Amino acid sequence: MFQRYRRASLAVETALVLPLFFLGMVTMISFMDIYRIQTEHLQTLCERTKEAGMYAYVLDGSGPEEITLPDVYRYTPVGGLIPLPAVWMHNTVKVHAWTGAEFSKGGDGKTESEEMVYVTASGSVYHRKTGCRYLNVSINQVSGASVAGLRNNSGEKYSPCETCSRNQKPSGAVYITSGGNRYHNLATCSGLKRTVKLVKLSQVGSMHACSSCG
C-alpha cells in the first residue's frame, strides 16, 4: 500500500514539475532568441547610421550635426504548442555626423586637420566638391552613325571605349557623357559608372586637382 501511494505521489509531482520545467526552458530559449535578434538588428542599424553620418559630409557642412536612425521590427516569441502574440521591438542609434577631418597632435602640441577629397576608381584627378560636373555622370543615348560628328564639353571627339567597344564600330545606339571622351556600345559598361569615395588629400598620390572644382 505504501509503495502504491509513493508511486502515486511521484506521478503527481512529475505532473506538476514537468510543465514548470518546460515553461522555464521555453522562457530561456525565448530570451536567448530575443538577444540574438536584437544583436543582429542593432549591428545592422549601427552600420547604417555610421554610413549615414559619413555621407552627411557630402552636404558640405549644411547637413545635421547628429544622425539618428530608428529600427522597428516585430518578434514572435517561442511558444511551443501555445501561439503567443507578436511583440514590437524598437532600437535607436545616434552618431555625430562625420566632419571629414582627422585630428592629430603635431610636435608643437597643436591639432592639425587634413583635407578630405573625392576620387573615382578610374579617375586621374581628385575633386573637392561632390557637385562637380565630372562626378555627376549624365548618360546620353545617341545613334552610332552620328557619334563621329559629336564633341564633348571640352571639344574632344569620342573614341571607342577600351572595355566595351575595343576594335568595334559604333552600334546602332551608343552611350556617351558630356564630360567623357569615349562612346560605349553597352549601357552597362563599367566606364559609365562612377564609384566615388572619400580619401585624405595626402593619399591621392600622383592625382592632380580637378580643373572644374579643384
PDB file of C-alpha atoms in Angstrom:
ATOM      1  CA  MET A   1       0.000   0.000   0.000  1.00  0.00           C
ATOM      2  CA  PHE A   2       2.832   2.368   0.928  1.00  0.00           C
ATOM      3  CA  GLN A   3       4.610   1.665  -2.345  1.00  0.00           C
ATOM      4  CA  ARG A   4       1.420   2.388  -4.250  1.00  0.00           C
ATOM      5  CA  TYR A   5       0.976   5.769  -2.500  1.00  0.00           C
ATOM      6  CA  ARG A   6       4.625   6.560  -3.119  1.00  0.00           C
ATOM      7  CA  ARG A   7       4.313   5.885  -6.859  1.00  0.00           C
ATOM      8  CA  ALA A   8       1.145   7.970  -6.979  1.00  0.00           C
ATOM      9  CA  SER A   9       2.926  10.816  -5.185  1.00  0.00           C
ATOM     10  CA  LEU A  10       5.819  10.697  -7.643  1.00  0.00           C
ATOM     11  CA  ALA A  11       3.365  10.762 -10.554  1.00  0.00           C
ATOM     12  CA  VAL A  12       1.637  13.857  -9.131  1.00  0.00           C
ATOM     13  CA  GLU A  13       4.978  15.607  -8.506  1.00  0.00           C
ATOM     14  CA  THR A  14       6.111  14.771 -12.012  1.00  0.00           C
ATOM     15  CA  ALA A  15       2.874  16.114 -13.454  1.00  0.00           C
ATOM     16  CA  LEU A  16       3.436  19.375 -11.583  1.00  0.00           C
ATOM     17  CA  VAL A  17       7.185  19.756 -12.177  1.00  0.00           C
ATOM     18  CA  LEU A  18       7.364  18.880 -15.879  1.00  0.00           C
ATOM     19  CA  PRO A  19       5.172  21.789 -17.059  1.00  0.00           C
ATOM     20  CA  LEU A  20       7.213  24.172 -14.930  1.00  0.00           C
ATOM     21  CA  PHE A  21      10.422  22.718 -16.365  1.00  0.00           C
ATOM     22  CA  PHE A  22       9.212  23.097 -19.956  1.00  0.00           C
ATOM     23  CA  LEU A  23       7.963  26.604 -19.219  1.00  0.00           C
ATOM     24  CA  GLY A  24      11.378  27.524 -17.841  1.00  0.00           C
ATOM     25  CA  MET A  25      13.133  26.058 -20.896  1.00  0.00           C
ATOM     26  CA  VAL A  26      10.837  27.899 -23.308  1.00  0.00           C
ATOM     27  CA  THR A  27      11.398  31.145 -21.390  1.00  0.00           C
ATOM     28  CA  MET A  28      15.173  30.723 -21.505  1.00  0.00           C
ATOM     29  CA  ILE A  29      15.108  29.904 -25.231  1.00  0.00           C
ATOM     30  CA  SER A  30      12.916  32.967 -25.859  1.00  0.00           C
ATOM     31  CA  PHE A  31      15.352  35.246 -24.012  1.00  0.00           C
ATOM     32  CA  MET A  32      18.283  33.830 -25.996  1.00  0.00           C
ATOM     33  CA  ASP A  33      16.364  34.260 -29.253  1.00  0.00           C
ATOM     34  CA  ILE A  34      15.436  37.848 -28.372  1.00  0.00           C
ATOM     35  CA  TYR A  35      19.071  38.633 -27.557  1.00  0.00           C
ATOM     36  CA  ARG A  36      20.233  37.158 -30.870  1.00  0.00           C
ATOM     37  CA  ILE A  37      17.684  39.081 -32.932  1.00  0.00           C
ATOM     38  CA  GLN A  38      18.344  42.341 -31.082  1.00  0.00           C
ATOM     39  CA  THR A  39      22.093  41.944 -31.586  1.00  0.00           C
ATOM     40  CA  GLU A  40      21.680  41.346 -35.331  1.00  0.00           C
ATOM     41  CA  HIS A  41      19.323  44.297 -35.777  1.00  0.00           C
ATOM     42  CA  LEU A  42      21.454  46.602 -33.632  1.00  0.00           C
ATOM     43  CA  GLN A  43      24.641  45.715 -35.531  1.00  0.00           C
ATOM     44  CA  THR A  44      22.947  46.404 -38.873  1.00  0.00           C
ATOM     45  CA  LEU A  45      21.487  49.663 -37.561  1.00  0.00           C
ATOM     46  CA  CYS A  46      24.888  50.824 -36.283  1.00  0.00           C
ATOM     47  CA  GLU A  47      26.467  50.210 -39.677  1.00  0.00           C
ATOM     48  CA  ARG A  48      23.702  52.119 -41.467  1.00  0.00           C
ATOM     49  CA  THR A  49      23.898  55.021 -39.007  1.00  0.00           C
ATOM     50  CA  LYS A  50      27.683  55.293 -39.353  1.00  0.00           C
ATOM     51  CA  GLU A  51      27.325  55.266 -43.131  1.00  0.00           C
ATOM     52  CA  ALA A  52      24.675  57.993 -42.940  1.00  0.00           C
ATOM     53  CA  GLY A  53      26.970  60.007 -40.678  1.00  0.00           C
ATOM     54  CA  MET A  54      29.759  59.702 -43.236  1.00  0.00           C
ATOM     55  CA  TYR A  55      27.538  60.820 -46.114  1.00  0.00           C
ATOM     56  CA  ALA A  56      26.485  63.868 -44.086  1.00  0.00           C
ATOM     57  CA  TYR A  57      29.890  65.285 -45.030  1.00  0.00           C
ATOM     58  CA  VAL A  58      28.742  65.294 -48.646  1.00  0.00           C
ATOM     59  CA  LEU A  59      26.403  68.186 -47.787  1.00  0.00           C
ATOM     60  CA  ASP A  60      29.446  70.488 -47.356  1.00  0.00           C
ATOM     61  CA  GLY A  61      28.648  71.454 -43.782  1.00  0.00           C
ATOM     62  CA  SER A  62      24.955  72.141 -44.361  1.00  0.00           C
ATOM     63  CA  GLY A  63      23.839  68.769 -43.019  1.00  0.00           C
ATOM     64  CA  PRO A  64      22.760  67.895 -39.460  1.00  0.00           C
ATOM     65  CA  GLU A  65      25.289  67.621 -36.664  1.00  0.00           C
ATOM     66  CA  GLU A  66      23.786  64.360 -35.423  1.00  0.00           C
ATOM     67  CA  ILE A  67      22.298  61.400 -37.268  1.00  0.00           C
ATOM     68  CA  THR A  68      19.561  59.347 -35.574  1.00  0.00           C
ATOM     69  CA  LEU A  69      18.092  56.247 -37.174  1.00  0.00           C
ATOM     70  CA  PRO A  70      15.317  54.110 -35.664  1.00  0.00           C
ATOM     71  CA  ASP A  71      14.638  50.435 -36.247  1.00  0.00           C
ATOM     72  CA  VAL A  72      11.208  48.938 -35.532  1.00  0.00           C
ATOM     73  CA  TYR A  73      10.616  45.237 -36.031  1.00  0.00           C
ATOM     74  CA  ARG A  74       8.282  42.506 -34.817  1.00  0.00           C
ATOM     75  CA  TYR A  75       9.303  39.456 -32.825  1.00  0.00           C
ATOM     76  CA  THR A  76       7.139  36.374 -32.328  1.00  0.00           C
ATOM     77  CA  PRO A  77       8.085  34.600 -29.054  1.00  0.00           C
ATOM     78  CA  VAL A  78       8.719  30.885 -28.969  1.00  0.00           C
ATOM     79  CA  GLY A  79       5.530  29.430 -27.524  1.00  0.00           C
ATOM     80  CA  GLY A  80       5.659  25.756 -28.289  1.00  0.00           C
ATOM     81  CA  LEU A  81       2.113  24.422 -28.603  1.00  0.00           C
ATOM     82  CA  ILE A  82       0.590  27.704 -27.437  1.00  0.00           C
ATOM     83  CA  PRO A  83       0.803  30.507 -30.027  1.00  0.00           C
ATOM     84  CA  LEU A  84       1.959  33.754 -28.436  1.00  0.00           C
ATOM     85  CA  PRO A  85       1.229  37.246 -29.787  1.00  0.00           C
ATOM     86  CA  ALA A  86       3.967  39.121 -31.608  1.00  0.00           C
ATOM     87  CA  VAL A  87       5.935  41.787 -29.739  1.00  0.00           C
ATOM     88  CA  TRP A  88       7.100  45.023 -31.347  1.00  0.00           C
ATOM     89  CA  MET A  89      10.773  45.887 -30.702  1.00  0.00           C
ATOM     90  CA  HIS A  90      12.404  49.291 -31.117  1.00  0.00           C
ATOM     91  CA  ASN A  91      16.053  50.362 -31.334  1.00  0.00           C
ATOM     92  CA  THR A  92      17.585  53.805 -31.891  1.00  0.00           C
ATOM     93  CA  VAL A  93      21.197  54.689 -32.708  1.00  0.00           C
ATOM     94  CA  LYS A  94      22.586  58.230 -32.729  1.00  0.00           C
ATOM     95  CA  VAL A  95      26.005  59.298 -34.044  1.00  0.00           C
ATOM     96  CA  HIS A  96      27.714  62.606 -34.726  1.00  0.00           C
ATOM     97  CA  ALA A  97      27.937  63.498 -38.399  1.00  0.00           C
ATOM     98  CA  TRP A  98      31.422  62.959 -39.752  1.00  0.00           C
ATOM     99  CA  THR A  99      33.222  66.225 -40.497  1.00  0.00           C
ATOM    100  CA  GLY A 100      35.699  64.706 -42.923  1.00  0.00           C
ATOM    101  CA  ALA A 101      38.689  65.870 -40.897  1.00  0.00           C
ATOM    102  CA  GLU A 102      41.072  63.753 -38.864  1.00  0.00           C
ATOM    103  CA  PHE A 103      42.743  65.434 -35.902  1.00  0.00           C
ATOM    104  CA  SER A 104      46.182  64.582 -34.615  1.00  0.00           C
ATOM    105  CA  LYS A 105      48.688  66.340 -32.411  1.00  0.00           C
ATOM    106  CA  GLY A 106      51.764  67.780 -34.030  1.00  0.00           C
ATOM    107  CA  GLY A 107      55.152  68.327 -32.456  1.00  0.00           C
ATOM    108  CA  ASP A 108      54.103  71.688 -31.028  1.00  0.00           C
ATOM    109  CA  GLY A 109      51.074  70.181 -29.324  1.00  0.00           C
ATOM    110  CA  LYS A 110      48.600  71.857 -31.676  1.00  0.00           C
ATOM    111  CA  THR A 111      45.921  69.967 -33.502  1.00  0.00           C
ATOM    112  CA  GLU A 112      46.038  69.745 -37.270  1.00  0.00           C
ATOM    113  CA  SER A 113      43.323  68.722 -39.697  1.00  0.00           C
ATOM    114  CA  GLU A 114      43.779  67.126 -43.095  1.00  0.00           C
ATOM    115  CA  GLU A 115      41.535  67.888 -46.039  1.00  0.00           C
ATOM    116  CA  MET A 116      39.393  65.110 -47.475  1.00  0.00           C
ATOM    117  CA  VAL A 117      38.776  64.892 -51.216  1.00  0.00           C
ATOM    118  CA  TYR A 118      36.740  62.735 -53.594  1.00  0.00           C
ATOM    119  CA  VAL A 119      38.233  60.294 -56.074  1.00  0.00           C
ATOM    120  CA  THR A 120      36.883  57.717 -58.506  1.00  0.00           C
ATOM    121  CA  ALA A 121      38.194  54.225 -59.175  1.00  0.00           C
ATOM    122  CA  SER A 122      39.462  55.001 -62.679  1.00  0.00           C
ATOM    123  CA  GLY A 123      39.969  58.767 -62.463  1.00  0.00           C
ATOM    124  CA  SER A 124      43.258  60.651 -62.625  1.00  0.00           C
ATOM    125  CA  VAL A 125      42.118  63.743 -60.685  1.00  0.00           C
ATOM    126  CA  TYR A 126      40.696  64.443 -57.252  1.00  0.00           C
ATOM    127  CA  HIS A 127      37.658  66.575 -56.532  1.00  0.00           C
ATOM    128  CA  ARG A 128      36.921  68.948 -53.668  1.00  0.00           C
ATOM    129  CA  LYS A 129      33.162  69.170 -54.275  1.00  0.00           C
ATOM    130  CA  THR A 130      30.644  66.384 -54.709  1.00  0.00           C
ATOM    131  CA  GLY A 131      28.628  68.594 -57.015  1.00  0.00           C
ATOM    132  CA  CYS A 132      31.439  68.625 -59.575  1.00  0.00           C
ATOM    133  CA  ARG A 133      30.112  68.005 -63.094  1.00  0.00           C
ATOM    134  CA  TYR A 134      32.739  65.322 -63.642  1.00  0.00           C
ATOM    135  CA  LEU A 135      31.395  63.291 -60.719  1.00  0.00           C
ATOM    136  CA  ASN A 136      27.753  63.554 -61.735  1.00  0.00           C
ATOM    137  CA  VAL A 137      27.584  61.477 -64.887  1.00  0.00           C
ATOM    138  CA  SER A 138      24.780  62.303 -67.304  1.00  0.00           C
ATOM    139  CA  ILE A 139      24.472  59.493 -69.855  1.00  0.00           C
ATOM    140  CA  ASN A 140      23.064  60.275 -73.287  1.00  0.00           C
ATOM    141  CA  GLN A 141      21.979  57.742 -75.890  1.00  0.00           C
ATOM    142  CA  VAL A 142      22.787  58.766 -79.464  1.00  0.00           C
ATOM    143  CA  SER A 143      22.860  56.999 -82.812  1.00  0.00           C
ATOM    144  CA  GLY A 144      26.104  55.262 -83.677  1.00  0.00           C
ATOM    145  CA  ALA A 145      26.193  56.946 -87.093  1.00  0.00           C
ATOM    146  CA  SER A 146      26.239  60.440 -85.561  1.00  0.00           C
ATOM    147  CA  VAL A 147      28.821  59.917 -82.810  1.00  0.00           C
ATOM    148  CA  ALA A 148      31.738  60.754 -85.125  1.00  0.00           C
ATOM    149  CA  GLY A 149      30.468  64.298 -85.515  1.00  0.00           C
ATOM    150  CA  LEU A 150      29.758  64.903 -81.824  1.00  0.00           C
ATOM    151  CA  ARG A 151      32.046  66.651 -79.338  1.00  0.00           C
ATOM    152  CA  ASN A 152      32.121  66.697 -75.546  1.00  0.00           C
ATOM    153  CA  ASN A 153      32.164  69.804 -73.342  1.00  0.00           C
ATOM    154  CA  SER A 154      35.902  70.200 -73.937  1.00  0.00           C
ATOM    155  CA  GLY A 155      35.583  69.934 -77.698  1.00  0.00           C
ATOM    156  CA  GLU A 156      37.083  66.434 -77.890  1.00  0.00           C
ATOM    157  CA  LYS A 157      35.939  63.710 -80.247  1.00  0.00           C
ATOM    158  CA  TYR A 158      34.501  60.468 -78.900  1.00  0.00           C
ATOM    159  CA  SER A 159      36.725  57.411 -79.232  1.00  0.00           C
ATOM    160  CA  PRO A 160      35.693  53.774 -78.712  1.00  0.00           C
ATOM    161  CA  CYS A 161      35.708  52.569 -75.106  1.00  0.00           C
ATOM    162  CA  GLU A 162      38.555  50.156 -74.346  1.00  0.00           C
ATOM    163  CA  THR A 163      36.206  47.973 -72.303  1.00  0.00           C
ATOM    164  CA  CYS A 164      33.041  47.512 -74.351  1.00  0.00           C
ATOM    165  CA  SER A 165      33.912  48.891 -77.817  1.00  0.00           C
ATOM    166  CA  ARG A 166      37.504  47.845 -78.445  1.00  0.00           C
ATOM    167  CA  ASN A 167      38.085  47.191 -82.172  1.00  0.00           C
ATOM    168  CA  GLN A 168      34.366  47.651 -82.776  1.00  0.00           C
ATOM    169  CA  LYS A 169      32.408  50.142 -84.817  1.00  0.00           C
ATOM    170  CA  PRO A 170      29.617  52.090 -83.148  1.00  0.00           C
ATOM    171  CA  SER A 171      26.463  50.023 -82.837  1.00  0.00           C
ATOM    172  CA  GLY A 172      23.029  51.294 -83.794  1.00  0.00           C
ATOM    173  CA  ALA A 173      22.827  53.204 -80.493  1.00  0.00           C
ATOM    174  CA  VAL A 174      25.802  54.205 -78.347  1.00  0.00           C
ATOM    175  CA  TYR A 175      26.113  55.880 -74.945  1.00  0.00           C
ATOM    176  CA  ILE A 176      28.181  58.974 -74.214  1.00  0.00           C
ATOM    177  CA  THR A 177      28.647  61.512 -71.437  1.00  0.00           C
ATOM    178  CA  SER A 178      29.155  65.247 -71.784  1.00  0.00           C
ATOM    179  CA  GLY A 179      32.388  65.139 -69.790  1.00  0.00           C
ATOM    180  CA  GLY A 180      33.858  61.919 -71.185  1.00  0.00           C
ATOM    181  CA  ASN A 181      35.641  61.248 -74.463  1.00  0.00           C
ATOM    182  CA  ARG A 182      34.561  57.637 -75.098  1.00  0.00           C
ATOM    183  CA  TYR A 183      31.477  56.113 -76.661  1.00  0.00           C
ATOM    184  CA  HIS A 184      30.102  52.856 -75.278  1.00  0.00           C
ATOM    185  CA  ASN A 185      28.238  50.124 -77.101  1.00  0.00           C
ATOM    186  CA  LEU A 186      26.869  48.796 -73.811  1.00  0.00           C
ATOM    187  CA  ALA A 187      24.830  50.808 -71.310  1.00  0.00           C
ATOM    188  CA  THR A 188      26.121  48.542 -68.535  1.00  0.00           C
ATOM    189  CA  CYS A 189      29.790  49.278 -69.265  1.00  0.00           C
ATOM    190  CA  SER A 190      31.863  49.987 -66.163  1.00  0.00           C
ATOM    191  CA  GLY A 191      33.210  53.106 -67.875  1.00  0.00           C
ATOM    192  CA  LEU A 192      29.794  54.719 -67.454  1.00  0.00           C
ATOM    193  CA  LYS A 193      29.745  54.200 -63.693  1.00  0.00           C
ATOM    194  CA  ARG A 194      31.214  56.436 -61.001  1.00  0.00           C
ATOM    195  CA  THR A 195      32.277  54.901 -57.710  1.00  0.00           C
ATOM    196  CA  VAL A 196      33.159  57.894 -55.553  1.00  0.00           C
ATOM    197  CA  LYS A 197      34.953  57.619 -52.229  1.00  0.00           C
ATOM    198  CA  LEU A 198      36.442  59.976 -49.660  1.00  0.00           C
ATOM    199  CA  VAL A 199      40.190  59.842 -49.069  1.00  0.00           C
ATOM    200  CA  LYS A 200      42.801  62.008 -47.409  1.00  0.00           C
ATOM    201  CA  LEU A 201      44.477  64.544 -49.659  1.00  0.00           C
ATOM    202  CA  SER A 202      47.847  63.004 -48.775  1.00  0.00           C
ATOM    203  CA  GLN A 203      46.686  59.655 -50.204  1.00  0.00           C
ATOM    204  CA  VAL A 204      45.834  60.774 -53.752  1.00  0.00           C
ATOM    205  CA  GLY A 205      49.372  60.057 -54.980  1.00  0.00           C
ATOM    206  CA  SER A 206      50.041  61.406 -58.465  1.00  0.00           C
ATOM    207  CA  MET A 207      46.492  62.641 -58.989  1.00  0.00           C
ATOM    208  CA  HIS A 208      46.114  66.346 -59.693  1.00  0.00           C
ATOM    209  CA  ALA A 209      43.260  68.683 -58.812  1.00  0.00           C
ATOM    210  CA  CYS A 210      40.158  68.709 -60.978  1.00  0.00           C
ATOM    211  CA  SER A 211      40.068  71.633 -63.429  1.00  0.00           C
ATOM    212  CA  SER A 212      36.449  72.303 -62.534  1.00  0.00           C
ATOM    213  CA  CYS A 213      36.296  72.110 -58.722  1.00  0.00           C
ATOM    214  CA  GLY A 214      39.940  71.970 -57.634  1.00  0.00           C
TER     215      GLY A 214
END
